[in-house]
CSV table of C-alpha atoms in Angstrom, one decimal:
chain,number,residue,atom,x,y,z
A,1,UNK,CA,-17.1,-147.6,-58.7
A,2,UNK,CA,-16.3,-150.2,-55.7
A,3,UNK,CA,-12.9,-150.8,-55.3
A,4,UNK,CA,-11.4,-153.6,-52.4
A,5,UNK,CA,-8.5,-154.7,-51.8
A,6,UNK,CA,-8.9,-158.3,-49.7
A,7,UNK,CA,-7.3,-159.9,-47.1
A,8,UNK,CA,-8.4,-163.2,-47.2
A,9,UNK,CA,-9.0,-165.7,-50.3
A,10,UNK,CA,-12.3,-164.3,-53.0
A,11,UNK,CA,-14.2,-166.2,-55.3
A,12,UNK,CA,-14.5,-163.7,-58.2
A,13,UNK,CA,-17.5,-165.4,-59.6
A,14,UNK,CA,-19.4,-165.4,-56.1
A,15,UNK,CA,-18.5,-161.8,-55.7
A,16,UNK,CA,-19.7,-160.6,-59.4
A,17,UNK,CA,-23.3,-162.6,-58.5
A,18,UNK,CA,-23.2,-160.6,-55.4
A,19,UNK,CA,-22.1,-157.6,-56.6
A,20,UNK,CA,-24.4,-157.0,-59.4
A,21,UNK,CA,-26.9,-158.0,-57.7
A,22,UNK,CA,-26.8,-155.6,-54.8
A,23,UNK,CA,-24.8,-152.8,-56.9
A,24,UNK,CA,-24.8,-153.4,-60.4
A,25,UNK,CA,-26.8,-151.1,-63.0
A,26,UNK,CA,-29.9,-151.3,-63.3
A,27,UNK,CA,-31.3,-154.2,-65.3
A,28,UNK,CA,-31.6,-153.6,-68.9
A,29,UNK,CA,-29.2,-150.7,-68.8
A,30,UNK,CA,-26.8,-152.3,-69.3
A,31,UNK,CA,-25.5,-154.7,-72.4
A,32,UNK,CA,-22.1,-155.6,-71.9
A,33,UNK,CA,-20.1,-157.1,-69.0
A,34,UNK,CA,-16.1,-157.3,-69.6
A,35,UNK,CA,-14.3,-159.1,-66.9
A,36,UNK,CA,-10.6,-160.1,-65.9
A,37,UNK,CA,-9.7,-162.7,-63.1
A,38,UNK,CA,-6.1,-162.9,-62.5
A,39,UNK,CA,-5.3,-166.3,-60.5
A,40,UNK,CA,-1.8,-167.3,-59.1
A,41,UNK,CA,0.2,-169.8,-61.2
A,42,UNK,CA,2.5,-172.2,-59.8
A,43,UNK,CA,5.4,-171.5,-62.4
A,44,UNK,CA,7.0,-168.5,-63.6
A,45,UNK,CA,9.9,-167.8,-65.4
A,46,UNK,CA,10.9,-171.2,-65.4
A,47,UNK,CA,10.8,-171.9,-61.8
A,48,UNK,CA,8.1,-173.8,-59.8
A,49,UNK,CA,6.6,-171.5,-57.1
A,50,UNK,CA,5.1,-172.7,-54.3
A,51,UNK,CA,3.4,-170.0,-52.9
A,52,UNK,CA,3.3,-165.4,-53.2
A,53,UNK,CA,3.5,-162.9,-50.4
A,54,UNK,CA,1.0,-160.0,-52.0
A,55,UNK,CA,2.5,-156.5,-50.4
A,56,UNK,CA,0.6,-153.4,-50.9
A,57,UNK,CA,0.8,-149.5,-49.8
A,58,UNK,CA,-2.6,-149.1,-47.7
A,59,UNK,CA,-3.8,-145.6,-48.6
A,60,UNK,CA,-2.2,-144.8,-52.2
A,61,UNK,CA,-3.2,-148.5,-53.5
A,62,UNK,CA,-7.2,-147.2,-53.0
A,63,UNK,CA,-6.1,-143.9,-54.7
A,64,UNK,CA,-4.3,-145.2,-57.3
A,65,UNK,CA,-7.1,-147.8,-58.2
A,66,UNK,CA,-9.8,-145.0,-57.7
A,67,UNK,CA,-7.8,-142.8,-60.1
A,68,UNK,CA,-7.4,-145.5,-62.8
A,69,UNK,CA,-11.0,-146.4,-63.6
A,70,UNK,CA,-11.6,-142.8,-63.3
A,71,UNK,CA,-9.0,-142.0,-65.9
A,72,UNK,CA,-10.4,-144.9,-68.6
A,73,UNK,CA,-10.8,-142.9,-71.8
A,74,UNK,CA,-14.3,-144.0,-72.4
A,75,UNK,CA,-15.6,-143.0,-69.1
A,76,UNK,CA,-18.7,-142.2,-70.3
A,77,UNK,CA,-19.3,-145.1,-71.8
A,78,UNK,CA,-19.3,-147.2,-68.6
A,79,UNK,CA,-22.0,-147.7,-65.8
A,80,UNK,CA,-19.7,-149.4,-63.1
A,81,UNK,CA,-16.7,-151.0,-62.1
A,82,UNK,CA,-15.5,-153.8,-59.9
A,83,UNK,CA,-12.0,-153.4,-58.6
A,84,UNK,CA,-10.9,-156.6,-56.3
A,85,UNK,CA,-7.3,-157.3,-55.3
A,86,UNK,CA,-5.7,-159.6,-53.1
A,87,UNK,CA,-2.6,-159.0,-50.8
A,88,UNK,CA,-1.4,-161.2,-47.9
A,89,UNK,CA,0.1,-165.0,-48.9
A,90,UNK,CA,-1.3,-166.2,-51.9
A,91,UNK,CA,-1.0,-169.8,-53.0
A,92,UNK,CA,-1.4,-171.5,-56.9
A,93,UNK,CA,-5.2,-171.2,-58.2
A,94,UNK,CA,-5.6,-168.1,-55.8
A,95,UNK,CA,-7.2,-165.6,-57.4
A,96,UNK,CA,-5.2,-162.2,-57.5
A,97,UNK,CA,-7.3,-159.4,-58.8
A,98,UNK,CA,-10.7,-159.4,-60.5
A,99,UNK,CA,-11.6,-156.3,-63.2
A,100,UNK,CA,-15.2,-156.4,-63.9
A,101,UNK,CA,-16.9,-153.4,-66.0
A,102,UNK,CA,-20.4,-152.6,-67.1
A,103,UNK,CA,-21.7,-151.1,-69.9
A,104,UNK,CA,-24.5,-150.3,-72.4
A,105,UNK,CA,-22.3,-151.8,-75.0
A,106,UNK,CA,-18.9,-154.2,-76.4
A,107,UNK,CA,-16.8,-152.0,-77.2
A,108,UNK,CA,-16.5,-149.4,-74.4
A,109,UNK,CA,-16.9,-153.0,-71.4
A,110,UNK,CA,-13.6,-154.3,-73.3
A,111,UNK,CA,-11.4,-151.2,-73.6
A,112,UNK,CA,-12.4,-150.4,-70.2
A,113,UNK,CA,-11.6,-153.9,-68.7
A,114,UNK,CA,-8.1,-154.2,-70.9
A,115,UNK,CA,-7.1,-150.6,-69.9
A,116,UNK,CA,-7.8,-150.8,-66.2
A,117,UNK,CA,-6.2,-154.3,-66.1
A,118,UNK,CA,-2.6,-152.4,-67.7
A,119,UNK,CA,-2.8,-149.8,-65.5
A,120,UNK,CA,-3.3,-151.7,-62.6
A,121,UNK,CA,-0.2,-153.6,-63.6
A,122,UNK,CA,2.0,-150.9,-64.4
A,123,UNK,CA,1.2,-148.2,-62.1
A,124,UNK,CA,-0.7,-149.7,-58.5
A,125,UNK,CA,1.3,-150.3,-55.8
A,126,UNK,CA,1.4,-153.9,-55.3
A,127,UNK,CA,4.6,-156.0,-54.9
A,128,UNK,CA,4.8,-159.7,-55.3
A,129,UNK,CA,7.5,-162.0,-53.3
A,130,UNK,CA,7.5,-165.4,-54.6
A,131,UNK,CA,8.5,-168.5,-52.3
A,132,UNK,CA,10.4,-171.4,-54.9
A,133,UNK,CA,11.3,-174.4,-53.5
A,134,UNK,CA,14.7,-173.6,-52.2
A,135,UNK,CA,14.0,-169.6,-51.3
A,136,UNK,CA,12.4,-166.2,-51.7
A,137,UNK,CA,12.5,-163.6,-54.7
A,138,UNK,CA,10.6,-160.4,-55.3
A,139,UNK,CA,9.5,-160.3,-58.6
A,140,UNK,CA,11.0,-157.6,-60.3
A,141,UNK,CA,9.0,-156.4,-63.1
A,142,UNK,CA,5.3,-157.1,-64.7
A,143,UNK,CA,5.5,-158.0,-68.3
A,144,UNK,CA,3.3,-155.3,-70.1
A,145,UNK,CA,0.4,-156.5,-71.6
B,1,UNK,CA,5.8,-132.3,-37.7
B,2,UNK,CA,8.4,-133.9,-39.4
B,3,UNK,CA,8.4,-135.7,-42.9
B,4,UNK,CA,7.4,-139.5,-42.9
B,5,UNK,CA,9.5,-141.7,-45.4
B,6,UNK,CA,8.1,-145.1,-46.1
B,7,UNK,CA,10.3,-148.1,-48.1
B,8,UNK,CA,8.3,-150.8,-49.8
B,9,UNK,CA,9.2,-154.0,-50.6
B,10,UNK,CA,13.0,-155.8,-51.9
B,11,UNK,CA,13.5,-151.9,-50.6
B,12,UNK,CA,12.0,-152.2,-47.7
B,13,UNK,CA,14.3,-155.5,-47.2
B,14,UNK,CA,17.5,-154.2,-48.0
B,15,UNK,CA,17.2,-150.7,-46.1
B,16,UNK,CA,16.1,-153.3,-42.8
B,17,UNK,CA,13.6,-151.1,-41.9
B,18,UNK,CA,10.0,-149.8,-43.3
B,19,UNK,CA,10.1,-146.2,-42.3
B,20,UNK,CA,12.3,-143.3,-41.3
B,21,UNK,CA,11.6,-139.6,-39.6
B,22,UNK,CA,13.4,-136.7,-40.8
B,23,UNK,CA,12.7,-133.0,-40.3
B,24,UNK,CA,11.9,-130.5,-42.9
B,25,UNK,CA,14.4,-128.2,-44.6
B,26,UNK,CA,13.8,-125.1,-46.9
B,27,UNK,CA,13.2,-126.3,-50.6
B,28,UNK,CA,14.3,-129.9,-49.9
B,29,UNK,CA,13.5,-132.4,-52.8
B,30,UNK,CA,12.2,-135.9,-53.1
B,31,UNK,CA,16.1,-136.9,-54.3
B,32,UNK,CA,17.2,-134.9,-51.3
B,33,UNK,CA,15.2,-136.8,-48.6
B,34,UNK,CA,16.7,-140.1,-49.8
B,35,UNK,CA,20.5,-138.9,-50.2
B,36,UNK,CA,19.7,-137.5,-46.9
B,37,UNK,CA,19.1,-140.8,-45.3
B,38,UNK,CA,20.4,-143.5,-47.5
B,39,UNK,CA,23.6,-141.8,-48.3
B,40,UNK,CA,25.7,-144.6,-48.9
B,41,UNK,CA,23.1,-146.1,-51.6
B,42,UNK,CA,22.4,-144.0,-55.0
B,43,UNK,CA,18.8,-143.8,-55.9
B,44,UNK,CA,18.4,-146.6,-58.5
B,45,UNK,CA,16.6,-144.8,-61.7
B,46,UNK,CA,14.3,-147.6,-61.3
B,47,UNK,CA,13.0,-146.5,-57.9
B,48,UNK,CA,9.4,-144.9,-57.9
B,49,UNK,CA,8.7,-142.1,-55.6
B,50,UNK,CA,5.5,-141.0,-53.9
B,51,UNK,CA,4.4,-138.0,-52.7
B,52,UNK,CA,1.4,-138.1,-50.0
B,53,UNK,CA,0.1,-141.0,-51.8
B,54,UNK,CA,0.8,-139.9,-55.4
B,55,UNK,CA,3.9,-140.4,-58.4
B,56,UNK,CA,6.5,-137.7,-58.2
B,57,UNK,CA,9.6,-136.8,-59.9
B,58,UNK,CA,12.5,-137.1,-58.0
B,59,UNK,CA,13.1,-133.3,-58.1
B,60,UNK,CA,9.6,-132.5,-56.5
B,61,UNK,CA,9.7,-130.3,-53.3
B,62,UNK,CA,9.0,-131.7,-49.8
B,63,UNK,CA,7.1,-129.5,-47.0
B,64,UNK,CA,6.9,-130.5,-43.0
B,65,UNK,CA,4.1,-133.4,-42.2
B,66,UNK,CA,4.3,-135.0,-45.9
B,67,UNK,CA,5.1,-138.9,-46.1
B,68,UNK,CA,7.8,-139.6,-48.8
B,69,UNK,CA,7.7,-143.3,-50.2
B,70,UNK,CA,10.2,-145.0,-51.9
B,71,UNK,CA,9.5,-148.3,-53.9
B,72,UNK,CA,10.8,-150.9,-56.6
B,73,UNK,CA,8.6,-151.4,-59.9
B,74,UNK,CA,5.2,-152.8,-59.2
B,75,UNK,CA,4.1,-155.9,-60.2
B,76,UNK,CA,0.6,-156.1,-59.1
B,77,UNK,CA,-2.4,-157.6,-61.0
C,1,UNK,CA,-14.0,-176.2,-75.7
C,2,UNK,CA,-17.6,-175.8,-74.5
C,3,UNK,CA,-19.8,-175.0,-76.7
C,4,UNK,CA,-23.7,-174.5,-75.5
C,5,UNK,CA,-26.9,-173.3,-76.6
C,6,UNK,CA,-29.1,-172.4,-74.1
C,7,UNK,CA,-32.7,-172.5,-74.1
C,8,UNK,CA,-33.0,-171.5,-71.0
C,9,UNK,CA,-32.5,-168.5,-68.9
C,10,UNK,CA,-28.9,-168.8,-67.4
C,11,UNK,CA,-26.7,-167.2,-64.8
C,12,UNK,CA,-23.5,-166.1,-66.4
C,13,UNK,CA,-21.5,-166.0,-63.0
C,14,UNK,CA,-22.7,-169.1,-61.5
C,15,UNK,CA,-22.3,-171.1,-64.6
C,16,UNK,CA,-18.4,-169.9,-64.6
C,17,UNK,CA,-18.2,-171.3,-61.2
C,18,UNK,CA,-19.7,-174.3,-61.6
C,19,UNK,CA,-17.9,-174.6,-64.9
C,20,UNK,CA,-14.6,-173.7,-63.4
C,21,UNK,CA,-14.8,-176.1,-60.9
C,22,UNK,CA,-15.9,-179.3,-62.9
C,23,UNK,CA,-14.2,-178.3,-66.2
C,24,UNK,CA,-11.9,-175.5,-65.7
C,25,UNK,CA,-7.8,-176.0,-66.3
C,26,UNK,CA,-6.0,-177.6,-64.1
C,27,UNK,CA,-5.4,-175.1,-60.7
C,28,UNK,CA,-2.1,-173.1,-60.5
C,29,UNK,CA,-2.0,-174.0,-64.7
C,30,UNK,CA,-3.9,-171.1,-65.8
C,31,UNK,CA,-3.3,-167.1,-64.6
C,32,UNK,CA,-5.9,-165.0,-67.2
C,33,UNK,CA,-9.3,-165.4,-67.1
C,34,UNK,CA,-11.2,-163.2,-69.3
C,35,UNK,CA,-15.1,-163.1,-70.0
C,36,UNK,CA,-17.9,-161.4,-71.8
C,37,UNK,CA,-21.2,-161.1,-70.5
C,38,UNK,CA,-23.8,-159.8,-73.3
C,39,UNK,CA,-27.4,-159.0,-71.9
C,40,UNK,CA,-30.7,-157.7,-73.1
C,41,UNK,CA,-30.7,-153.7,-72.8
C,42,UNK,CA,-34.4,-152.3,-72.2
C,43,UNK,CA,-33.8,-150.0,-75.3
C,44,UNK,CA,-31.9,-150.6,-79.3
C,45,UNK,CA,-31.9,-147.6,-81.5
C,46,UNK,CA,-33.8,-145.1,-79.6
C,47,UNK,CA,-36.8,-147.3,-78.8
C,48,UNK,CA,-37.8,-149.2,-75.6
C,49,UNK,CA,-37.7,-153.1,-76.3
C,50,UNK,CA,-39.7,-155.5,-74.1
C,51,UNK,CA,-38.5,-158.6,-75.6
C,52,UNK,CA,-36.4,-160.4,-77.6
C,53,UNK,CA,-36.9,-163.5,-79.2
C,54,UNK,CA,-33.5,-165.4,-81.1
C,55,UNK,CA,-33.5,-167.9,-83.1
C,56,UNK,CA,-30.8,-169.5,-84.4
C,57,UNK,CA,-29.8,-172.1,-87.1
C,58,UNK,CA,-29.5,-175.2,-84.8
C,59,UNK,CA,-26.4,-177.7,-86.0
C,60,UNK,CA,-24.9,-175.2,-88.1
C,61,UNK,CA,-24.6,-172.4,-84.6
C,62,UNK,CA,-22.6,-175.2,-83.2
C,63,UNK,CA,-20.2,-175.7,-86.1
C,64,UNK,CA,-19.7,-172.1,-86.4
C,65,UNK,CA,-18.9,-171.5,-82.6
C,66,UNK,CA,-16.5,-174.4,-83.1
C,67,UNK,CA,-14.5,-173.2,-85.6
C,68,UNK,CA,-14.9,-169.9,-84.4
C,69,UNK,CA,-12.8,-170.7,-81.5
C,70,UNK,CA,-10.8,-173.3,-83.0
C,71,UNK,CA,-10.1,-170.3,-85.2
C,72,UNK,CA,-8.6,-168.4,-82.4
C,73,UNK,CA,-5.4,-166.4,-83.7
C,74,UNK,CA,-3.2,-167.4,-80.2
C,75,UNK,CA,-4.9,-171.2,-80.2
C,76,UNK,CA,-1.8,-172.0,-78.1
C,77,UNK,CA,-2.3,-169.6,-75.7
C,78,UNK,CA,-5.8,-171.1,-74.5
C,79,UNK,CA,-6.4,-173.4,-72.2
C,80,UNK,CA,-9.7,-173.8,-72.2
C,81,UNK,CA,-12.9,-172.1,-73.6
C,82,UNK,CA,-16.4,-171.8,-72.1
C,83,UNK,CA,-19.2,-170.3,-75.0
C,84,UNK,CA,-22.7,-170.2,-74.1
C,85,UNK,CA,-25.5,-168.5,-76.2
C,86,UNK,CA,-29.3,-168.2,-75.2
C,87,UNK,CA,-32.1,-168.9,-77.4
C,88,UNK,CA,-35.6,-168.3,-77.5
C,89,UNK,CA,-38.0,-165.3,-75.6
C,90,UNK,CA,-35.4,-163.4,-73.6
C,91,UNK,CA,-36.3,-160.4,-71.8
C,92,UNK,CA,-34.2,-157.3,-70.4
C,93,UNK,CA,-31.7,-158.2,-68.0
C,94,UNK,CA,-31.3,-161.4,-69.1
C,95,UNK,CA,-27.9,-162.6,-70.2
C,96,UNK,CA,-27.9,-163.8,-74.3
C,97,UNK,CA,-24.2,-164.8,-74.3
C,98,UNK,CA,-21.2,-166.1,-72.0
C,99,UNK,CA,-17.5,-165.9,-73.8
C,100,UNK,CA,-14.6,-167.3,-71.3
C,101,UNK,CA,-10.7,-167.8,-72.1
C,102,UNK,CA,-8.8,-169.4,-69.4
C,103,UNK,CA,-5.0,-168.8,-70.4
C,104,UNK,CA,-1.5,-168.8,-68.8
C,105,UNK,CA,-0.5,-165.1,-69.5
C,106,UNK,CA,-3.4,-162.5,-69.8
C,107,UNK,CA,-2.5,-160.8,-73.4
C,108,UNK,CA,-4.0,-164.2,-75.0
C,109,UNK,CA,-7.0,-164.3,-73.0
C,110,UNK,CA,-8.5,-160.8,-73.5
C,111,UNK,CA,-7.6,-161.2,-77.4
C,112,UNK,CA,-9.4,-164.3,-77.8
C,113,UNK,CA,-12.0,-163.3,-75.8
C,114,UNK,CA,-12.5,-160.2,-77.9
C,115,UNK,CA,-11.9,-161.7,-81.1
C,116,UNK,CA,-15.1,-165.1,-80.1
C,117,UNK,CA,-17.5,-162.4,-79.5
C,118,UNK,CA,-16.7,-160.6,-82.7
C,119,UNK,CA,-16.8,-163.4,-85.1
C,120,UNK,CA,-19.6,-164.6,-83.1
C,121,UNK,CA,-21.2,-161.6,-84.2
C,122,UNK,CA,-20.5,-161.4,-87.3
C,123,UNK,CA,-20.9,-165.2,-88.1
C,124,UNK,CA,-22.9,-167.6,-85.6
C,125,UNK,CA,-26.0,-168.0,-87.4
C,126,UNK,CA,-28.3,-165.9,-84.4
C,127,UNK,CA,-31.0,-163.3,-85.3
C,128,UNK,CA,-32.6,-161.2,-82.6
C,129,UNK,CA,-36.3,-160.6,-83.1
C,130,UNK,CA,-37.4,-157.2,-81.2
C,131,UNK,CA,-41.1,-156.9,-79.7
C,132,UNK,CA,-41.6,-152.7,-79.0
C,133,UNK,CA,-44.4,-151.5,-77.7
C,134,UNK,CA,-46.3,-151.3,-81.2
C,135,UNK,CA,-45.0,-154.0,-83.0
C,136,UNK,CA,-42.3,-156.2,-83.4
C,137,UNK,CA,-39.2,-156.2,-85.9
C,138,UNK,CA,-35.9,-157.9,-86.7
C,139,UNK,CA,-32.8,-156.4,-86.1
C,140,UNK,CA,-31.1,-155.8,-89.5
C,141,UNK,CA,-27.5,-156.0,-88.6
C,142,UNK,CA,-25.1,-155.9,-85.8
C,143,UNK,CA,-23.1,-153.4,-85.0
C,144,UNK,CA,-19.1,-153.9,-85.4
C,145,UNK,CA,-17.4,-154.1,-81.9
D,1,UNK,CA,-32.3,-187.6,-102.2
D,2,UNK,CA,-33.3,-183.9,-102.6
D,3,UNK,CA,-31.7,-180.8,-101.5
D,4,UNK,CA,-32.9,-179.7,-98.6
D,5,UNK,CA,-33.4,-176.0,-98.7
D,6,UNK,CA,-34.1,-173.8,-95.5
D,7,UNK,CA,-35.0,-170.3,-94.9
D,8,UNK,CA,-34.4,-168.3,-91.5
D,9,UNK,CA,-35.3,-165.5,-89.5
D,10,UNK,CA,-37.3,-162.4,-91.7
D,11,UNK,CA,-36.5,-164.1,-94.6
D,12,UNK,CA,-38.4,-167.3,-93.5
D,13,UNK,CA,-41.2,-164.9,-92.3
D,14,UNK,CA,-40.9,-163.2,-95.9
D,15,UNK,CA,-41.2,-166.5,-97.8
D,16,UNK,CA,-44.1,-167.6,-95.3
D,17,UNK,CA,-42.2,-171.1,-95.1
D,18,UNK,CA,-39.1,-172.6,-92.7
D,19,UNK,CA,-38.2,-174.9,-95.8
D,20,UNK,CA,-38.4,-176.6,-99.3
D,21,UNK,CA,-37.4,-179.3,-100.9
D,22,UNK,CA,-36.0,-179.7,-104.6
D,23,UNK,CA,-34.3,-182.5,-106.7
D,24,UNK,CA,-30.8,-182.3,-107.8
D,25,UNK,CA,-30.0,-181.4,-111.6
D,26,UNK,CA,-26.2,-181.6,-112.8
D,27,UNK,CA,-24.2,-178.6,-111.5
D,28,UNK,CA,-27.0,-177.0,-110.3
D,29,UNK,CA,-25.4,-173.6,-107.8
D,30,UNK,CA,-26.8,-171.9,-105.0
D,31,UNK,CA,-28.2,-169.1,-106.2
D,32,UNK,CA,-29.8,-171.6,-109.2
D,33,UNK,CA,-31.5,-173.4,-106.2
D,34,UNK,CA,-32.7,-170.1,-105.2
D,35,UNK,CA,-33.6,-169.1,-108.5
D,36,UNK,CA,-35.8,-171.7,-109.0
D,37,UNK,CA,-37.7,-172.0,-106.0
D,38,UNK,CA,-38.1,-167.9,-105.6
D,39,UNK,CA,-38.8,-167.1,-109.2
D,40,UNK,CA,-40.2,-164.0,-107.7
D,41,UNK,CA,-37.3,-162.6,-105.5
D,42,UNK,CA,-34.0,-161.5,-107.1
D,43,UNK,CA,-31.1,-163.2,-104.5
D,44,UNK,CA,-30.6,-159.8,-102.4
D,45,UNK,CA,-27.0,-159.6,-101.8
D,46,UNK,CA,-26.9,-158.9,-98.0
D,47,UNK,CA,-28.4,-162.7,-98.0
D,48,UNK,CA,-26.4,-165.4,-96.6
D,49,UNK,CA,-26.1,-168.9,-98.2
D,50,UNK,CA,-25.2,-172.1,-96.3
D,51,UNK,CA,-24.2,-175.9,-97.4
D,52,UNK,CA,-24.4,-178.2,-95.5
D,53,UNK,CA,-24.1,-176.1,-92.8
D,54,UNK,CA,-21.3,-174.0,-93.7
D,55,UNK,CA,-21.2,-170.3,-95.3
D,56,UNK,CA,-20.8,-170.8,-99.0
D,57,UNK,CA,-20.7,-168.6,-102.2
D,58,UNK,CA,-23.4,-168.5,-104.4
D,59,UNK,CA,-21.8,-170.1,-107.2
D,60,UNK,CA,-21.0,-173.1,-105.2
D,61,UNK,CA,-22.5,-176.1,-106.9
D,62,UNK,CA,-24.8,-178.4,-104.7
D,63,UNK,CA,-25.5,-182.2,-104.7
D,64,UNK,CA,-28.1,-184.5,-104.2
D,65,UNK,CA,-29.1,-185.3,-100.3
D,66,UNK,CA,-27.4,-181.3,-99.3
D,67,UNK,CA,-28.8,-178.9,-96.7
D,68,UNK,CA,-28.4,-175.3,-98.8
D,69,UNK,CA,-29.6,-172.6,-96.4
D,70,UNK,CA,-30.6,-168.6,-96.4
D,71,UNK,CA,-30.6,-166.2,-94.3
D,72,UNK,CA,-30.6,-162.6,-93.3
D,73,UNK,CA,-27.2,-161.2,-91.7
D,74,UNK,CA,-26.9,-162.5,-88.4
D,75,UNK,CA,-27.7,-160.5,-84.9
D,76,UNK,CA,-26.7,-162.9,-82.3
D,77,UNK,CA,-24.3,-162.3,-79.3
């Protein structure tokens, strides 16, 4: 499991390449590769935003990530997870967070993938403030999934 | 050593200020540390409350040297 | 839609990137990206596998994968759609198949992610020779994801 | 012009040919067109029938110049 949470700006498909290169299962192992990218839009709920200020709890956002993908029901089934997440100002067609799993096979990659990406939503501590044209507003709550 | 409360957040904003201090008492609770501070704000239901890094329930007990947070809903992801 | 059968070897993650960048939807339009990633395992029903050779039903794959995704149940919730399938000798670690959903709101882009790879499965005219060790043999049917 | 018919995958290997090629009667079906080129081979049910490049019942009548295909159940992805 390799969780990160990023400072700066990620390209998710440069990091996977990296990433299973240098630490993904062994080749042939595995058969399945779920992934989510979650990239900042420049609307929501209506309004135009023109930018997002990502704030995060250093410390319990690491534990809470850690003890999601350790708590996916088909634990087993998986051979690794990619956790990325970005705080720090964000602007539209930023990526945001990045879920990639391994695994021998379909099933177990996208129940894994779906159920880390809900959890992360619902339950890590990450808060967004987004900058509209004319001011500031923390959004208040994720729509579930 | 005394117990560390940390605010998050629109929380963060509207309390001015990111963290208080505040010394133990005998069988204090999570609710008791904020009435204790903020007592001129109720704790909003919808307020999540960590203990050293992990969820509690508001009625969870607090010991010297813990850190206390106090957040709105995340919306991570 | 992208549709593409590969005949070479192809690598999943740079392929999104390039494809993202030349094709993808418009930045700040789209905030789900979901993928699939299916590659050759080194073993299928107990048995080590040293290759894999698919071959496929050209004109009639591409019609298939086109109405597969036109088929999509949340077509309105996609903004675009990258499929890529590999034919030929493949061996293990190589990827066989690439399913991407860019969408504004993540539920639609992990359902019609899921649901391309299953009717791919279950109808894109593919079929996966397997060379073991001792002989070679056709796999008889896939399993349900 | 004919029907084109073509076989895939183990049942091409089976057959020992990729295709064959048969002229049109009236209301001729698929599993006629099968029937007549593999007088030997009851249809097995598990096999998959194409026209013109999309899945079709076997009852589905075929027409002069059309691609009817068979095939195993498929394994891609």
């Amino acid at each position: 499991m390799h969780i990160e949470v990023c400072e700066h700006a990620f390209s998710p498909w440069e990091r996977l390449a990296t990433f299973e290169s240098e630490h993904g299962p062994r080749q042939g192992s595995f058969g399945a590769t779920a992934t989510f990218v979650g990239t900042m839009r420049d609307f929501n709920e209506g309004d135009d935003v023109v930018s997002l200020t990502l704030e995060h709890y250093p410390g319990m956002t690491e534990r809470q990530l850690e003890r999601i993908v350790s708590g996916v029901d088909d634990r087993d089934g998986l051979l690794e997870v990619l956790v990325l997440h970005r705080v720090g100002q964000v602007v539209p067609g930023d990526p945001i967070v990045l879920v990639a799993v391994w695994s021998a096979h379909r099933a177990a990659a996208f129940a894994a993938c779906r159920q880390i990406m809900e959890a992360l939503k619902s339950s890590a501590p990450f808060w967004k403030k987004e900058e509209l044209k004319d001011g500031q507003r923390w959004v208040a709550q994720n729509t579930p999934g | 050593m005394p117990i560390r409360v940390r605010y998050f957040a629109s929380l963060r904003e509207r309390i001015g200020r990111a963290e208080d201090s505040l010394d133990a008492q005998p069988d204090l609770t999570v609710a008791e540390v904020w009435a204790t501070l903020q007592p001129d704000r109720p704790l909003d239901s919808n307020t999540l409350a960590a203990l050293n890094q992990e969820y509690v329930e508001y009625d969870r007990r607090v010991s010297d040297g813990d850190e206390v947070a106090f957040f709105p809903p995340v919306t991570g992801g």
